[in-house]
Amino acid sequence: MPFALALTVVLALLSLFQLALVLGAPIGRFAWGGQHRVLPARLRIGSAVSILIYALIDLIAWDRVGAVDVFPEPFSEVAMWVVFGYFVLGIGMNAISRSKPERYTMVPVCIVLAALSFVIATGAGELTPAV
């Protein structure tokens, strides 16, 4: 369960970052390729959707470790591996960004998210029933 909690904390911080982008904060060099200081409307929508995706990922993770029971077990097992793949892809996508601030910030964040997702996907972070 500590891995799901750590994932939640990182995703919550990313959600705050994305919310700041949605609200027009001039930190666009850290996201979406770093081409805009303040994001245009279409990328602000993308940031809003990202917040929803983070919430879904968090729910899948907590379901996978057994803290909540929202999805059938086979779904959360497969979905957590998909989440792991998503963050591995994020490592690559952020690594090729033209924006140095994005590369230097988001690659390490994605590495942490991928590592946490991997541990959760393998089942190492599951709650064990009391005997």
Short mmCIF file of N, CA and C in Angstrom, two decimals:
data_model
loop_
_atom_site.label_atom_id
_atom_site.label_comp_id
_atom_site.label_asym_id
_atom_site.label_seq_id
_atom_site.Cartn_x
_atom_site.Cartn_y
_atom_site.Cartn_z
N MET A 1 0.80 -1.20 0.00
CA MET A 1 0.00 0.00 0.00
C MET A 1 0.85 1.27 0.00
N PRO A 2 2.05 1.26 0.53
CA PRO A 2 2.85 2.49 0.48
C PRO A 2 3.18 2.90 -0.95
N PHE A 3 3.23 1.94 -1.88
CA PHE A 3 3.53 2.27 -3.27
C PHE A 3 2.35 3.01 -3.91
N ALA A 4 1.13 2.56 -3.58
CA ALA A 4 -0.06 3.25 -4.08
C ALA A 4 -0.15 4.65 -3.49
N LEU A 5 0.21 4.79 -2.23
CA LEU A 5 0.20 6.11 -1.60
C LEU A 5 1.22 7.04 -2.26
N ALA A 6 2.42 6.52 -2.51
CA ALA A 6 3.45 7.32 -3.19
C ALA A 6 2.98 7.72 -4.59
N LEU A 7 2.35 6.78 -5.30
CA LEU A 7 1.82 7.09 -6.63
C LEU A 7 0.76 8.18 -6.53
N THR A 8 -0.09 8.10 -5.53
CA THR A 8 -1.13 9.11 -5.33
C THR A 8 -0.53 10.49 -5.09
N VAL A 9 0.51 10.55 -4.28
CA VAL A 9 1.15 11.84 -3.98
C VAL A 9 1.73 12.45 -5.25
N VAL A 10 2.45 11.65 -6.03
CA VAL A 10 3.06 12.17 -7.26
C VAL A 10 1.98 12.60 -8.25
N LEU A 11 0.94 11.79 -8.39
CA LEU A 11 -0.15 12.15 -9.31
C LEU A 11 -0.90 13.39 -8.83
N ALA A 12 -1.04 13.56 -7.54
CA ALA A 12 -1.70 14.76 -7.00
C ALA A 12 -0.88 16.00 -7.32
N LEU A 13 0.43 15.89 -7.18
CA LEU A 13 1.30 17.03 -7.52
C LEU A 13 1.22 17.34 -9.01
N LEU A 14 1.21 16.29 -9.84
CA LEU A 14 1.07 16.51 -11.28
C LEU A 14 -0.29 17.11 -11.62
N SER A 15 -1.32 16.71 -10.89
CA SER A 15 -2.65 17.28 -11.12
C SER A 15 -2.67 18.77 -10.81
N LEU A 16 -1.99 19.16 -9.73
CA LEU A 16 -1.90 20.59 -9.40
C LEU A 16 -1.14 21.35 -10.49
N PHE A 17 -0.08 20.74 -10.99
CA PHE A 17 0.68 21.32 -12.10
C PHE A 17 -0.22 21.50 -13.33
N GLN A 18 -0.96 20.45 -13.68
CA GLN A 18 -1.85 20.52 -14.84
C GLN A 18 -2.96 21.55 -14.63
N LEU A 19 -3.47 21.63 -13.40
CA LEU A 19 -4.50 22.63 -13.10
C LEU A 19 -3.95 24.04 -13.28
N ALA A 20 -2.72 24.25 -12.85
CA ALA A 20 -2.09 25.56 -13.05
C ALA A 20 -1.98 25.88 -14.53
N LEU A 21 -1.65 24.88 -15.34
CA LEU A 21 -1.59 25.08 -16.79
C LEU A 21 -2.97 25.42 -17.36
N VAL A 22 -3.99 24.70 -16.88
CA VAL A 22 -5.36 24.97 -17.34
C VAL A 22 -5.77 26.41 -17.02
N LEU A 23 -5.34 26.88 -15.86
CA LEU A 23 -5.72 28.23 -15.42
C LEU A 23 -4.85 29.33 -16.01
N GLY A 24 -3.88 28.95 -16.85
CA GLY A 24 -3.09 29.95 -17.57
C GLY A 24 -1.76 30.31 -16.94
N ALA A 25 -1.27 29.51 -16.03
CA ALA A 25 0.03 29.81 -15.43
C ALA A 25 1.11 29.78 -16.52
N PRO A 26 2.09 30.67 -16.45
CA PRO A 26 3.12 30.74 -17.49
C PRO A 26 4.25 29.71 -17.28
N ILE A 27 3.86 28.45 -17.19
CA ILE A 27 4.82 27.36 -16.96
C ILE A 27 4.75 26.31 -18.07
N GLY A 28 4.29 26.75 -19.23
CA GLY A 28 4.13 25.84 -20.35
C GLY A 28 5.42 25.23 -20.86
N ARG A 29 6.56 25.81 -20.53
CA ARG A 29 7.84 25.24 -21.00
C ARG A 29 8.12 23.87 -20.38
N PHE A 30 7.35 23.51 -19.33
CA PHE A 30 7.53 22.23 -18.66
C PHE A 30 6.58 21.15 -19.19
N ALA A 31 5.75 21.48 -20.18
CA ALA A 31 4.72 20.53 -20.63
C ALA A 31 4.43 20.68 -22.11
N TRP A 32 3.87 19.64 -22.66
CA TRP A 32 3.37 19.64 -24.03
C TRP A 32 4.43 20.10 -25.04
N GLY A 33 5.65 19.69 -24.86
CA GLY A 33 6.71 20.03 -25.79
C GLY A 33 7.40 21.35 -25.49
N GLY A 34 6.89 22.08 -24.50
CA GLY A 34 7.54 23.31 -24.07
C GLY A 34 7.51 24.45 -25.06
N GLN A 35 6.62 24.40 -26.03
CA GLN A 35 6.59 25.42 -27.08
C GLN A 35 5.83 26.68 -26.69
N HIS A 36 5.06 26.61 -25.60
CA HIS A 36 4.22 27.74 -25.21
C HIS A 36 4.49 28.12 -23.76
N ARG A 37 4.65 29.41 -23.53
CA ARG A 37 4.79 29.90 -22.15
C ARG A 37 3.46 29.72 -21.42
N VAL A 38 2.38 30.19 -22.04
CA VAL A 38 1.02 29.98 -21.56
C VAL A 38 0.33 29.11 -22.61
N LEU A 39 -0.29 28.04 -22.16
CA LEU A 39 -0.87 27.08 -23.11
C LEU A 39 -2.06 27.66 -23.87
N PRO A 40 -2.17 27.32 -25.16
CA PRO A 40 -3.38 27.68 -25.92
C PRO A 40 -4.55 26.80 -25.45
N ALA A 41 -5.73 27.15 -25.85
CA ALA A 41 -6.95 26.47 -25.38
C ALA A 41 -6.91 24.96 -25.59
N ARG A 42 -6.46 24.51 -26.75
CA ARG A 42 -6.48 23.06 -27.01
C ARG A 42 -5.56 22.30 -26.06
N LEU A 43 -4.44 22.88 -25.69
CA LEU A 43 -3.54 22.22 -24.75
C LEU A 43 -4.04 22.34 -23.32
N ARG A 44 -4.77 23.41 -23.02
CA ARG A 44 -5.39 23.52 -21.70
C ARG A 44 -6.43 22.42 -21.53
N ILE A 45 -7.16 22.13 -22.60
CA ILE A 45 -8.12 21.02 -22.56
C ILE A 45 -7.37 19.71 -22.32
N GLY A 46 -6.24 19.54 -23.00
CA GLY A 46 -5.41 18.35 -22.80
C GLY A 46 -4.95 18.22 -21.36
N SER A 47 -4.60 19.33 -20.75
CA SER A 47 -4.18 19.31 -19.34
C SER A 47 -5.35 18.93 -18.43
N ALA A 48 -6.54 19.41 -18.74
CA ALA A 48 -7.73 19.05 -17.96
C ALA A 48 -8.01 17.55 -18.09
N VAL A 49 -7.88 17.03 -19.29
CA VAL A 49 -8.08 15.59 -19.51
C VAL A 49 -7.01 14.80 -18.76
N SER A 50 -5.80 15.31 -18.70
CA SER A 50 -4.72 14.64 -17.97
C SER A 50 -5.09 14.46 -16.50
N ILE A 51 -5.73 15.46 -15.91
CA ILE A 51 -6.14 15.36 -14.51
C ILE A 51 -7.11 14.20 -14.33
N LEU A 52 -8.04 14.06 -15.26
CA LEU A 52 -9.00 12.94 -15.20
C LEU A 52 -8.29 11.60 -15.37
N ILE A 53 -7.32 11.55 -16.26
CA ILE A 53 -6.56 10.32 -16.46
C ILE A 53 -5.79 9.97 -15.20
N TYR A 54 -5.18 10.96 -14.56
CA TYR A 54 -4.45 10.70 -13.31
C TYR A 54 -5.39 10.13 -12.24
N ALA A 55 -6.61 10.66 -12.17
CA ALA A 55 -7.57 10.16 -11.18
C ALA A 55 -7.93 8.70 -11.48
N LEU A 56 -8.13 8.37 -12.74
CA LEU A 56 -8.43 6.99 -13.12
C LEU A 56 -7.26 6.07 -12.80
N ILE A 57 -6.05 6.51 -13.10
CA ILE A 57 -4.86 5.71 -12.79
C ILE A 57 -4.78 5.45 -11.30
N ASP A 58 -5.04 6.48 -10.51
CA ASP A 58 -4.99 6.34 -9.06
C ASP A 58 -6.02 5.33 -8.57
N LEU A 59 -7.21 5.39 -9.12
CA LEU A 59 -8.26 4.45 -8.75
C LEU A 59 -7.87 3.02 -9.11
N ILE A 60 -7.30 2.84 -10.28
CA ILE A 60 -6.83 1.51 -10.70
C ILE A 60 -5.76 1.00 -9.75
N ALA A 61 -4.84 1.87 -9.36
CA ALA A 61 -3.76 1.45 -8.46
C ALA A 61 -4.31 1.02 -7.10
N TRP A 62 -5.21 1.81 -6.54
CA TRP A 62 -5.78 1.45 -5.23
C TRP A 62 -6.61 0.18 -5.33
N ASP A 63 -7.27 -0.02 -6.46
CA ASP A 63 -8.01 -1.27 -6.67
C ASP A 63 -7.04 -2.45 -6.76
N ARG A 64 -5.96 -2.25 -7.46
CA ARG A 64 -4.96 -3.33 -7.65
C ARG A 64 -4.34 -3.77 -6.33
N VAL A 65 -4.09 -2.82 -5.42
CA VAL A 65 -3.49 -3.20 -4.13
C VAL A 65 -4.53 -3.70 -3.14
N GLY A 66 -5.80 -3.63 -3.51
CA GLY A 66 -6.85 -4.19 -2.66
C GLY A 66 -7.42 -3.22 -1.64
N ALA A 67 -7.11 -1.95 -1.75
CA ALA A 67 -7.63 -0.97 -0.79
C ALA A 67 -9.07 -0.58 -1.11
N VAL A 68 -9.44 -0.66 -2.38
CA VAL A 68 -10.82 -0.43 -2.81
C VAL A 68 -11.20 -1.57 -3.75
N ASP A 69 -12.49 -1.76 -3.91
CA ASP A 69 -12.97 -2.80 -4.82
C ASP A 69 -13.94 -2.17 -5.81
N VAL A 70 -13.38 -1.65 -6.90
CA VAL A 70 -14.17 -0.95 -7.91
C VAL A 70 -14.27 -1.77 -9.19
N PHE A 71 -13.16 -2.38 -9.59
CA PHE A 71 -13.08 -3.11 -10.84
C PHE A 71 -12.91 -4.60 -10.57
N PRO A 72 -13.32 -5.44 -11.54
CA PRO A 72 -13.01 -6.86 -11.40
C PRO A 72 -11.49 -7.05 -11.36
N GLU A 73 -11.02 -8.01 -10.58
CA GLU A 73 -9.58 -8.21 -10.40
C GLU A 73 -8.82 -8.35 -11.71
N PRO A 74 -9.31 -9.16 -12.67
CA PRO A 74 -8.55 -9.26 -13.93
C PRO A 74 -8.38 -7.91 -14.64
N PHE A 75 -9.41 -7.05 -14.54
CA PHE A 75 -9.31 -5.74 -15.18
C PHE A 75 -8.21 -4.90 -14.53
N SER A 76 -8.21 -4.83 -13.20
CA SER A 76 -7.22 -3.98 -12.54
C SER A 76 -5.80 -4.52 -12.72
N GLU A 77 -5.66 -5.85 -12.82
CA GLU A 77 -4.33 -6.42 -13.08
C GLU A 77 -3.81 -5.99 -14.44
N VAL A 78 -4.63 -6.14 -15.47
CA VAL A 78 -4.22 -5.77 -16.82
C VAL A 78 -4.08 -4.25 -16.94
N ALA A 79 -5.02 -3.52 -16.37
CA ALA A 79 -5.00 -2.06 -16.46
C ALA A 79 -3.74 -1.48 -15.81
N MET A 80 -3.28 -2.09 -14.73
CA MET A 80 -2.07 -1.57 -14.07
C MET A 80 -0.86 -1.78 -14.95
N TRP A 81 -0.81 -2.88 -15.71
CA TRP A 81 0.29 -3.06 -16.66
C TRP A 81 0.21 -2.05 -17.79
N VAL A 82 -1.01 -1.71 -18.21
CA VAL A 82 -1.19 -0.68 -19.23
C VAL A 82 -0.69 0.67 -18.68
N VAL A 83 -0.99 0.95 -17.42
CA VAL A 83 -0.52 2.18 -16.78
C VAL A 83 1.02 2.20 -16.76
N PHE A 84 1.62 1.07 -16.42
CA PHE A 84 3.08 0.98 -16.43
C PHE A 84 3.62 1.31 -17.83
N GLY A 85 3.01 0.72 -18.86
CA GLY A 85 3.42 1.01 -20.24
C GLY A 85 3.24 2.47 -20.61
N TYR A 86 2.17 3.07 -20.13
CA TYR A 86 1.89 4.48 -20.37
C TYR A 86 3.02 5.35 -19.81
N PHE A 87 3.47 5.04 -18.60
CA PHE A 87 4.54 5.84 -18.00
C PHE A 87 5.89 5.56 -18.65
N VAL A 88 6.12 4.33 -19.09
CA VAL A 88 7.37 4.04 -19.83
C VAL A 88 7.37 4.83 -21.13
N LEU A 89 6.23 4.87 -21.81
CA LEU A 89 6.11 5.69 -23.01
C LEU A 89 6.35 7.17 -22.69
N GLY A 90 5.84 7.60 -21.54
CA GLY A 90 6.05 8.98 -21.11
C GLY A 90 7.52 9.31 -20.92
N ILE A 91 8.30 8.34 -20.44
CA ILE A 91 9.74 8.55 -20.29
C ILE A 91 10.34 8.89 -21.66
N GLY A 92 10.01 8.07 -22.64
CA GLY A 92 10.54 8.27 -23.99
C GLY A 92 10.07 9.58 -24.61
N MET A 93 8.80 9.87 -24.48
CA MET A 93 8.25 11.08 -25.09
C MET A 93 8.85 12.34 -24.45
N ASN A 94 8.99 12.33 -23.15
CA ASN A 94 9.59 13.48 -22.48
C ASN A 94 11.09 13.58 -22.76
N ALA A 95 11.74 12.46 -22.95
CA ALA A 95 13.18 12.46 -23.23
C ALA A 95 13.50 13.08 -24.58
N ILE A 96 12.57 13.02 -25.52
CA ILE A 96 12.82 13.59 -26.85
C ILE A 96 12.24 15.00 -27.01
N SER A 97 11.70 15.54 -25.92
CA SER A 97 11.15 16.90 -25.98
C SER A 97 12.24 17.89 -26.34
N ARG A 98 11.87 18.90 -27.11
CA ARG A 98 12.81 19.98 -27.45
C ARG A 98 13.05 20.90 -26.26
N SER A 99 12.17 20.81 -25.27
CA SER A 99 12.25 21.68 -24.10
C SER A 99 13.14 21.05 -23.03
N LYS A 100 14.27 21.69 -22.75
CA LYS A 100 15.15 21.20 -21.69
C LYS A 100 14.45 21.16 -20.33
N PRO A 101 13.70 22.22 -19.96
CA PRO A 101 13.00 22.14 -18.66
C PRO A 101 12.05 20.94 -18.57
N GLU A 102 11.36 20.66 -19.66
CA GLU A 102 10.46 19.50 -19.67
C GLU A 102 11.25 18.21 -19.53
N ARG A 103 12.32 18.08 -20.30
CA ARG A 103 13.16 16.85 -20.23
C ARG A 103 13.70 16.64 -18.83
N TYR A 104 14.29 17.69 -18.27
CA TYR A 104 14.96 17.56 -16.98
C TYR A 104 13.99 17.38 -15.81
N THR A 105 12.76 17.78 -15.99
CA THR A 105 11.76 17.65 -14.93
C THR A 105 10.91 16.40 -15.10
N MET A 106 10.36 16.23 -16.29
CA MET A 106 9.36 15.19 -16.47
C MET A 106 9.93 13.79 -16.69
N VAL A 107 11.14 13.68 -17.21
CA VAL A 107 11.72 12.33 -17.35
C VAL A 107 11.90 11.69 -15.98
N PRO A 108 12.51 12.37 -15.01
CA PRO A 108 12.61 11.74 -13.68
C PRO A 108 11.25 11.45 -13.05
N VAL A 109 10.29 12.34 -13.24
CA VAL A 109 8.94 12.10 -12.70
C VAL A 109 8.35 10.84 -13.32
N CYS A 110 8.48 10.69 -14.64
CA CYS A 110 7.95 9.50 -15.31
C CYS A 110 8.68 8.23 -14.89
N ILE A 111 9.97 8.33 -14.62
CA ILE A 111 10.72 7.17 -14.14
C ILE A 111 10.17 6.73 -12.78
N VAL A 112 9.91 7.68 -11.90
CA VAL A 112 9.34 7.36 -10.58
C VAL A 112 7.96 6.74 -10.75
N LEU A 113 7.12 7.33 -11.60
CA LEU A 113 5.78 6.80 -11.83
C LEU A 113 5.82 5.40 -12.45
N ALA A 114 6.74 5.18 -13.38
CA ALA A 114 6.87 3.85 -13.99
C ALA A 114 7.32 2.83 -12.95
N ALA A 115 8.28 3.19 -12.11
CA ALA A 115 8.76 2.27 -11.08
C ALA A 115 7.65 1.92 -10.09
N LEU A 116 6.93 2.92 -9.63
CA LEU A 116 5.82 2.66 -8.70
C LEU A 116 4.74 1.81 -9.36
N SER A 117 4.42 2.12 -10.61
CA SER A 117 3.41 1.34 -11.35
C SER A 117 3.85 -0.10 -11.54
N PHE A 118 5.13 -0.30 -11.80
CA PHE A 118 5.65 -1.65 -11.98
C PHE A 118 5.47 -2.46 -10.70
N VAL A 119 5.84 -1.88 -9.58
CA VAL A 119 5.72 -2.59 -8.30
C VAL A 119 4.25 -2.92 -8.03
N ILE A 120 3.37 -1.98 -8.27
CA ILE A 120 1.94 -2.22 -8.05
C ILE A 120 1.42 -3.27 -9.03
N ALA A 121 1.82 -3.20 -10.28
CA ALA A 121 1.36 -4.16 -11.29
C ALA A 121 1.79 -5.59 -10.96
N THR A 122 2.98 -5.74 -10.41
CA THR A 122 3.46 -7.09 -10.07
C THR A 122 2.74 -7.67 -8.87
N GLY A 123 2.00 -6.84 -8.17
CA GLY A 123 1.27 -7.32 -7.00
C GLY A 123 2.07 -7.19 -5.71
N ALA A 124 3.26 -6.65 -5.78
CA ALA A 124 4.09 -6.52 -4.59
C ALA A 124 3.50 -5.53 -3.58
N GLY A 125 2.66 -4.63 -4.03
CA GLY A 125 2.09 -3.64 -3.14
C GLY A 125 0.71 -3.99 -2.60
N GLU A 126 0.27 -5.24 -2.83
CA GLU A 126 -1.08 -5.64 -2.43
C GLU A 126 -1.21 -5.76 -0.92
N LEU A 127 -2.44 -5.51 -0.45
CA LEU A 127 -2.74 -5.77 0.95
C LEU A 127 -2.86 -7.27 1.14
N THR A 128 -2.34 -7.77 2.22
CA THR A 128 -2.48 -9.20 2.49
C THR A 128 -3.56 -9.38 3.53
N PRO A 129 -4.44 -10.36 3.33
CA PRO A 129 -5.52 -10.56 4.29
C PRO A 129 -4.97 -10.98 5.66
N ALA A 130 -5.61 -10.49 6.71
CA ALA A 130 -5.19 -10.88 8.06
C ALA A 130 -5.56 -12.33 8.30
N VAL A 131 -4.69 -13.03 9.01
CA VAL A 131 -4.93 -14.46 9.26
C VAL A 131 -5.49 -14.67 10.62
#
